[in-house]
Coordinates of C-alpha atoms in Angstrom, one line a residue:
M1 CA -96.5 96.0 96.0
A2 CA -96.0 92.7 97.7
E3 CA -92.3 91.9 98.1
K4 CA -91.1 88.8 96.4
E5 CA -88.9 86.4 98.3
P6 CA -85.5 86.0 96.6
I7 CA -83.9 82.6 95.9
S8 CA -81.9 81.7 99.0
Q9 CA -78.1 81.8 98.7
T10 CA -77.6 79.0 101.2
S11 CA -78.7 75.4 100.9
P12 CA -80.1 73.3 103.7
I13 CA -78.6 70.0 102.5
N14 CA -75.1 69.6 101.0
G15 CA -75.8 72.8 99.0
H16 CA -73.9 74.7 96.3
V17 CA -74.9 77.6 94.2
N18 CA -74.6 77.1 90.5
G19 CA -73.6 79.8 88.0
N20 CA -77.1 81.2 87.8
G21 CA -77.4 81.7 91.5
V22 CA -79.8 78.8 91.8
I23 CA -79.5 76.4 94.7
N24 CA -78.9 72.7 94.1
S25 CA -79.4 70.9 97.5
K26 CA -77.8 67.7 96.1
P27 CA -74.8 67.2 93.8
K28 CA -75.3 67.9 90.2
D29 CA -74.9 64.3 89.1
H30 CA -77.7 63.4 91.6
I31 CA -80.0 66.0 90.0
E32 CA -79.3 64.6 86.5
H33 CA -80.2 61.1 87.7
S34 CA -83.5 62.5 89.2
E35 CA -84.4 64.1 85.8
K36 CA -84.2 60.8 84.0
T37 CA -87.5 59.9 82.3
P38 CA -88.9 56.7 83.8
S39 CA -88.4 53.6 81.6
Q40 CA -91.7 52.2 83.0
W41 CA -94.4 54.6 84.1
I42 CA -96.4 53.8 87.2
M43 CA -99.7 53.9 85.2
G44 CA -98.5 50.8 83.4
D45 CA -100.0 49.5 80.2
A46 CA -102.5 52.4 80.2
F47 CA -99.6 54.7 79.3
T48 CA -99.4 53.5 75.7
A49 CA -103.1 52.6 75.4
R50 CA -105.5 55.0 73.5
A51 CA -108.7 55.6 75.4
K52 CA -111.9 54.6 73.6
H53 CA -113.5 58.1 73.7
H54 CA -110.9 59.4 71.2
A55 CA -112.5 57.5 68.4
S56 CA -115.3 59.9 67.7
I57 CA -117.7 62.4 69.3
K58 CA -120.2 59.5 69.6
A59 CA -117.6 57.6 71.6
L60 CA -116.8 60.6 73.7
W61 CA -120.4 61.0 74.7
E62 CA -121.3 57.4 75.2
T63 CA -118.1 56.1 76.9
K64 CA -116.9 59.2 78.9
W65 CA -119.3 62.2 79.1
K66 CA -122.8 60.9 79.2
F67 CA -122.6 59.4 82.7
P68 CA -121.1 62.4 84.5
C69 CA -123.6 64.6 82.6
E70 CA -126.5 62.5 84.0
K71 CA -125.1 62.9 87.5
G72 CA -124.4 66.7 87.1
V73 CA -120.7 66.3 88.1
Y74 CA -117.5 67.6 86.6
P75 CA -117.3 69.0 84.0
F76 CA -121.1 69.3 83.8
H77 CA -121.7 70.9 87.2
D78 CA -124.5 73.6 87.0
G79 CA -125.8 71.9 83.9
K80 CA -128.7 69.7 82.9
F81 CA -128.6 66.4 81.1
G82 CA -131.4 67.2 78.6
D83 CA -129.6 70.3 77.4
F84 CA -126.5 68.4 76.5
E85 CA -128.3 65.4 75.1
R86 CA -129.8 67.7 72.5
V87 CA -126.4 69.1 71.6
F88 CA -124.6 65.8 71.4
N89 CA -127.4 64.2 69.3
Y90 CA -126.8 67.0 66.8
L91 CA -123.0 66.6 66.9
I92 CA -123.3 62.8 66.4
E93 CA -125.8 63.1 63.6
N94 CA -123.6 65.6 61.8
D95 CA -120.4 63.7 62.4
I96 CA -118.7 66.7 64.1
N97 CA -115.8 65.1 65.9
D98 CA -113.2 67.9 66.3
G99 CA -113.5 69.6 69.7
Y100 CA -111.0 72.2 68.6
G101 CA -113.2 73.2 65.6
D102 CA -115.8 76.0 65.4
A103 CA -118.5 73.6 64.2
Y104 CA -118.3 71.9 67.6
T105 CA -118.7 75.1 69.4
K106 CA -121.5 76.5 67.3
A107 CA -123.6 73.4 67.9
F108 CA -124.2 74.6 71.4
F109 CA -125.4 78.1 70.6
P110 CA -129.1 77.3 69.5
V111 CA -129.7 75.5 72.8
C112 CA -128.1 78.4 74.7
D113 CA -130.3 80.9 72.8
D114 CA -133.5 79.0 73.7
L115 CA -132.6 78.8 77.4
L116 CA -131.6 82.4 77.6
K117 CA -135.1 83.5 76.4
E118 CA -136.6 81.3 79.1
A119 CA -134.2 82.8 81.8
E120 CA -134.9 86.3 80.7
S121 CA -138.7 85.7 80.9
C122 CA -138.3 84.3 84.4
A123 CA -136.2 87.3 85.5
A124 CA -138.7 89.8 84.0
S125 CA -141.5 88.2 86.0
G126 CA -139.6 88.3 89.3
K127 CA -138.7 84.6 89.4
S128 CA -135.1 85.3 90.2
D129 CA -134.2 81.9 91.7
Q130 CA -135.6 80.1 88.6
A131 CA -133.8 82.5 86.3
S132 CA -130.5 81.9 88.2
D133 CA -130.8 78.2 87.7
I134 CA -131.4 78.5 84.0
Y135 CA -128.6 81.0 83.6
L136 CA -126.3 78.4 85.3
R137 CA -127.4 75.8 82.8
V138 CA -126.6 78.1 79.9
A139 CA -123.2 79.0 81.4
C140 CA -122.4 75.3 81.7
L141 CA -123.3 74.8 78.0
Y142 CA -121.0 77.6 77.0
R143 CA -118.3 76.1 79.2
I144 CA -118.3 72.8 77.3
S145 CA -118.6 74.6 74.0
R146 CA -115.3 76.5 74.4
F147 CA -113.4 73.3 75.4
P148 CA -110.6 72.5 75.3
I149 CA -109.1 76.0 74.9
M150 CA -110.1 79.3 73.2
N151 CA -108.3 79.0 69.9
S152 CA -110.6 81.0 67.6
P153 CA -113.0 84.0 67.7
V154 CA -115.9 81.6 67.9
K155 CA -114.6 80.0 71.1
W156 CA -113.8 83.4 72.5
K157 CA -117.4 84.4 71.8
A158 CA -118.5 81.4 73.8
W159 CA -116.2 82.4 76.7
E160 CA -117.5 85.9 76.8
A161 CA -121.0 84.6 76.7
Q162 CA -120.3 82.2 79.5
K163 CA -119.0 85.0 81.8
E164 CA -121.9 87.3 81.1
T165 CA -124.5 84.6 81.7
Y166 CA -122.8 83.2 84.8
M167 CA -122.7 86.6 86.4
K168 CA -126.4 87.1 85.7
A169 CA -126.9 84.1 88.0
A170 CA -124.2 84.8 90.6
E171 CA -125.2 88.4 91.2
T172 CA -128.6 87.4 92.6
W173 CA -127.2 85.1 95.3
T174 CA -127.4 86.1 99.0
E175 CA -123.6 85.8 99.0
P176 CA -122.8 86.7 95.4
I177 CA -119.7 86.1 93.4
R178 CA -118.2 89.5 92.6
E179 CA -115.9 90.4 89.6
E180 CA -113.1 92.9 89.8
S181 CA -110.2 93.9 87.5
I182 CA -107.3 94.6 89.8
P183 CA -104.1 96.5 88.9
H184 CA -101.2 94.2 87.9
K185 CA -98.7 96.4 89.8
A186 CA -95.9 93.9 89.4
A187 CA -96.4 93.6 85.6
C188 CA -93.4 93.8 83.3
G189 CA -92.5 92.7 79.8
A190 CA -95.4 91.2 77.9
D191 CA -97.7 91.1 81.0
G192 CA -101.0 92.8 80.7
P193 CA -102.0 95.7 83.0
T194 CA -105.0 94.3 84.9
I195 CA -106.0 90.9 86.4
P196 CA -109.6 89.9 86.2
I197 CA -110.6 88.0 89.3
Y198 CA -113.7 86.6 91.0
Y199 CA -114.1 86.7 94.7
R200 CA -116.8 85.5 97.1
V201 CA -116.9 86.1 100.9
P202 CA -119.2 85.3 103.8
R203 CA -121.6 88.0 104.8
S204 CA -119.7 88.2 108.1
A205 CA -116.5 89.3 106.3
T206 CA -115.6 92.9 107.1
E207 CA -112.5 94.9 107.8
E208 CA -113.0 94.3 111.5
T209 CA -113.7 90.5 111.0
P210 CA -111.7 89.4 107.9
C211 CA -112.3 85.9 106.7
P212 CA -109.8 83.0 106.1
T213 CA -109.4 82.8 102.4
M214 CA -108.8 80.1 99.7
L215 CA -106.9 81.3 96.7
L216 CA -108.3 79.1 94.0
I217 CA -105.9 78.6 91.0
T218 CA -107.8 77.4 88.0
G219 CA -106.7 74.9 85.3
L220 CA -106.3 74.4 81.6
D221 CA -110.0 74.5 80.8
G222 CA -111.7 75.2 84.1
H223 CA -111.9 79.0 84.6
R224 CA -113.4 81.6 86.9
P225 CA -117.1 80.9 86.2
D226 CA -116.7 77.1 86.8
N227 CA -116.5 77.0 90.6
T228 CA -120.1 77.4 92.0
Q229 CA -120.0 74.3 94.2
R230 CA -116.5 74.9 95.4
T231 CA -117.1 78.5 96.5
S232 CA -120.4 77.4 98.2
E233 CA -118.4 74.8 100.2
F234 CA -115.9 77.4 101.2
L235 CA -118.7 79.7 102.4
Q236 CA -120.2 76.9 104.6
R237 CA -116.8 76.7 106.4
G238 CA -116.7 80.5 106.8
W239 CA -114.0 81.0 104.2
G240 CA -113.7 83.5 101.5
C241 CA -112.4 82.7 98.0
V242 CA -110.4 84.5 95.3
I243 CA -110.3 82.9 91.9
V244 CA -107.5 83.6 89.5
E245 CA -106.7 82.1 86.1
I246 CA -103.3 80.8 85.1
P247 CA -101.0 82.2 82.4
G248 CA -102.0 81.3 78.8
T249 CA -105.7 80.6 79.7
A250 CA -108.8 82.7 79.6
D251 CA -108.2 86.3 80.7
C252 CA -105.0 85.9 82.6
P253 CA -102.6 88.8 81.8
A254 CA -99.4 87.0 82.7
D255 CA -97.0 86.3 79.9
P256 CA -97.5 82.6 79.0
K257 CA -94.0 82.3 77.6
D258 CA -92.3 83.6 80.7
A259 CA -91.9 81.0 83.4
T260 CA -91.6 83.7 86.1
S261 CA -94.7 85.6 85.1
P262 CA -96.9 83.8 87.7
D263 CA -94.6 85.1 90.5
R264 CA -95.4 88.6 89.5
L265 CA -99.1 87.7 89.2
W266 CA -99.3 86.5 92.8
D267 CA -97.4 89.6 93.9
S268 CA -100.1 91.8 92.5
V269 CA -102.9 89.5 93.8
F270 CA -101.6 89.5 97.4
D271 CA -101.1 93.2 97.2
W272 CA -104.8 93.7 96.3
M273 CA -106.0 91.2 98.9
T274 CA -104.0 93.1 101.6
D275 CA -105.5 96.4 100.5
K276 CA -109.0 94.9 100.4
K277 CA -108.8 94.2 104.2
I278 CA -111.7 91.7 104.2
F279 CA -109.3 88.8 103.7
S280 CA -107.4 87.5 106.8
M281 CA -103.9 87.5 105.3
P282 CA -102.3 85.3 108.0
H283 CA -104.9 82.6 107.0
V284 CA -104.6 82.2 103.2
L285 CA -104.6 78.8 101.6
V286 CA -104.0 77.9 98.0
W287 CA -105.7 75.1 96.0
G288 CA -104.5 74.5 92.4
L289 CA -106.3 72.1 90.2
S290 CA -105.2 70.3 87.0
C291 CA -102.7 72.6 85.3
G292 CA -103.3 74.8 88.3
G293 CA -101.5 72.2 90.4
Y294 CA -98.3 73.1 88.7
Y295 CA -98.7 76.7 89.8
A296 CA -99.8 75.6 93.3
V297 CA -96.4 73.8 93.7
R298 CA -94.6 76.9 92.4
I299 CA -96.4 79.4 94.6
A300 CA -95.7 77.1 97.6
H301 CA -92.0 77.7 97.1
T302 CA -92.0 81.3 95.7
H303 CA -94.5 82.8 98.1
R304 CA -94.3 80.5 101.1
K305 CA -94.3 83.3 103.7
W306 CA -97.7 84.5 102.4
L307 CA -99.4 81.1 102.8
K308 CA -100.7 78.9 105.6
G309 CA -100.6 75.9 103.2
V310 CA -101.1 74.7 99.6
V311 CA -103.0 71.9 98.0
A312 CA -101.6 70.8 94.6
H313 CA -104.3 68.7 93.0
G314 CA -103.0 66.7 90.1
A315 CA -99.7 68.6 89.8
G316 CA -97.1 68.2 87.1
V317 CA -93.7 69.7 87.8
H318 CA -91.1 68.1 85.6
H319 CA -91.8 64.7 83.8
C320 CA -95.1 66.1 82.5
F321 CA -93.0 68.3 80.1
S322 CA -90.9 65.4 78.8
R323 CA -91.3 64.3 75.2
E324 CA -91.7 60.7 76.2
W325 CA -94.8 61.6 78.3
L326 CA -96.3 64.1 75.9
D327 CA -96.0 61.7 72.9
E328 CA -98.5 59.4 74.6
A329 CA -100.7 62.0 76.5
D330 CA -103.0 62.7 73.6
G331 CA -104.4 59.2 73.9
H332 CA -105.1 59.4 77.7
E333 CA -108.2 60.5 79.6
Y334 CA -108.5 64.2 78.4
P335 CA -111.6 64.5 76.2
F336 CA -109.7 65.8 73.2
K337 CA -106.1 65.8 72.2
L338 CA -104.2 67.3 75.1
C339 CA -101.0 68.6 73.6
P340 CA -102.4 71.3 71.2
A341 CA -104.1 73.0 74.2
L342 CA -101.0 72.7 76.4
A343 CA -98.8 74.1 73.7
Q344 CA -101.0 77.1 73.3
K345 CA -101.3 77.6 77.0
F346 CA -97.6 77.7 77.5
G347 CA -97.1 80.1 74.6
Y348 CA -95.7 77.8 71.9
D349 CA -96.7 78.2 68.2
N350 CA -96.9 74.4 67.6
V351 CA -96.9 71.1 69.4
E352 CA -93.5 70.0 68.2
D353 CA -91.8 73.2 69.7
F354 CA -93.6 72.6 73.0
K355 CA -92.5 69.0 73.2
E356 CA -88.9 69.8 72.4
N357 CA -88.4 72.9 74.6
S358 CA -90.9 73.2 77.4
Q359 CA -89.1 71.0 80.0
K360 CA -86.0 73.1 80.1
T361 CA -88.1 76.3 80.4
F362 CA -90.9 75.3 82.7
S363 CA -89.8 72.3 84.8
L364 CA -89.7 73.3 88.4
L365 CA -86.8 71.0 88.9
E366 CA -84.7 72.3 85.9
T367 CA -85.3 75.9 87.0
G368 CA -84.3 75.4 90.6
I369 CA -87.7 76.2 92.2
L370 CA -87.8 72.8 94.0
E371 CA -84.6 73.7 95.8
K372 CA -86.3 76.5 97.7
E373 CA -88.1 75.9 101.0
S374 CA -91.9 75.6 100.7
T375 CA -94.9 76.2 102.9
R376 CA -96.9 73.2 104.0
L377 CA -97.7 71.4 100.8
L378 CA -100.2 68.6 100.2
L379 CA -100.1 66.7 97.0
V380 CA -103.2 64.9 95.8
N381 CA -103.3 62.6 92.8
G382 CA -103.8 59.1 91.6
T383 CA -101.4 56.5 90.1
H384 CA -103.5 56.4 86.9
D385 CA -103.4 60.1 86.1
G386 CA -102.7 60.3 82.4
L387 CA -102.4 64.1 82.2
M388 CA -99.9 64.8 85.0
P389 CA -97.9 61.7 86.0
I390 CA -97.8 60.6 89.6
E391 CA -94.0 60.4 89.2
D392 CA -94.0 64.2 89.4
S393 CA -95.7 64.2 92.9
M394 CA -93.3 61.5 94.1
L395 CA -90.3 63.5 92.8
L396 CA -91.1 66.4 95.1
F397 CA -90.3 64.3 98.2
N398 CA -86.6 64.3 97.2
Y399 CA -86.2 68.1 97.4
S400 CA -86.1 70.7 100.1
S401 CA -89.0 70.9 102.7
P402 CA -91.0 67.8 103.7
K403 CA -94.2 67.3 101.8
E404 CA -97.5 65.5 102.4
A405 CA -99.5 63.4 100.0
R406 CA -102.8 61.6 99.5

């Protein structure tokens, strides 16, 4: 099993060790000042504004989702506009506005069923490329249907169908995506025993010629089957990719209530990657997206000796858990209310409990993670991010190792 790096007992800058053995590189009163919630957020007036798309499913489609769907970009990559137009016309006509509800999810199933028949017909007649394209369209429909989080048996049904359909497409590729359930050797407490992962490597990757590898940490609603384009881009660069979901989402076995469970998760993942021998372990990068950015920052500090570098894309680390931020986040750019999904993801029974208690449990500042040295860490975000405040990226520059940002 991969050995975890312990929290250092010496501090690089004016350090002292608190009663919990956690390093504070600056005096306690300085840390308290740094934790203060901003009185004016950098995103300005947009912080208290409610985005137009929250008014109804019609508004969501017409003001936010229709354009990216036409272009086939996030979150509609692998999809086709006509498929979604049919679904959203039905949702609008029937005034189905709650993305968390089963009626929303079920509206996608008839279109999926029709396309699956077409894909299976193509596969049976030997048109594997055409079948793959249609399977990807179906998987994309299932993806949007189980947004924003799997909170019911119906949404779990959509998730299982997405995985099954996606692998029917991916298994036919020259360089296929492969699925494996790996042993969670470091599991303890409420952790599950296995970690479902996807991986994709260049044909040239062997034990004799292992490939540089991107560990892709997924987000709140983007999971393993949602990365076709990203993995293809990695392949073009000669890189392999390992895709792992974050605690509290999809099939991740890590205890969502335990802030340290991701550390054990990565221990087991790195142990498996080492044993696999096709991954060049001195050349491993991490890219964490959305909520995965939080875990990217954490892994940069907890597992720095394993990593060549980390990209934290839209990372929250501290202020994102503050009540002041969360009280307004439901009205920002997320397609549906954000807080119910976040509360479930972090293991809370209700939104109020999440708002009241998550910062002291999960903040990387409060828990001392930011006092540890990190590997090379690139922070990518914009000043108008209404899900993970830019203030969290800026805060990181006040602690421990130098960081980079764009």
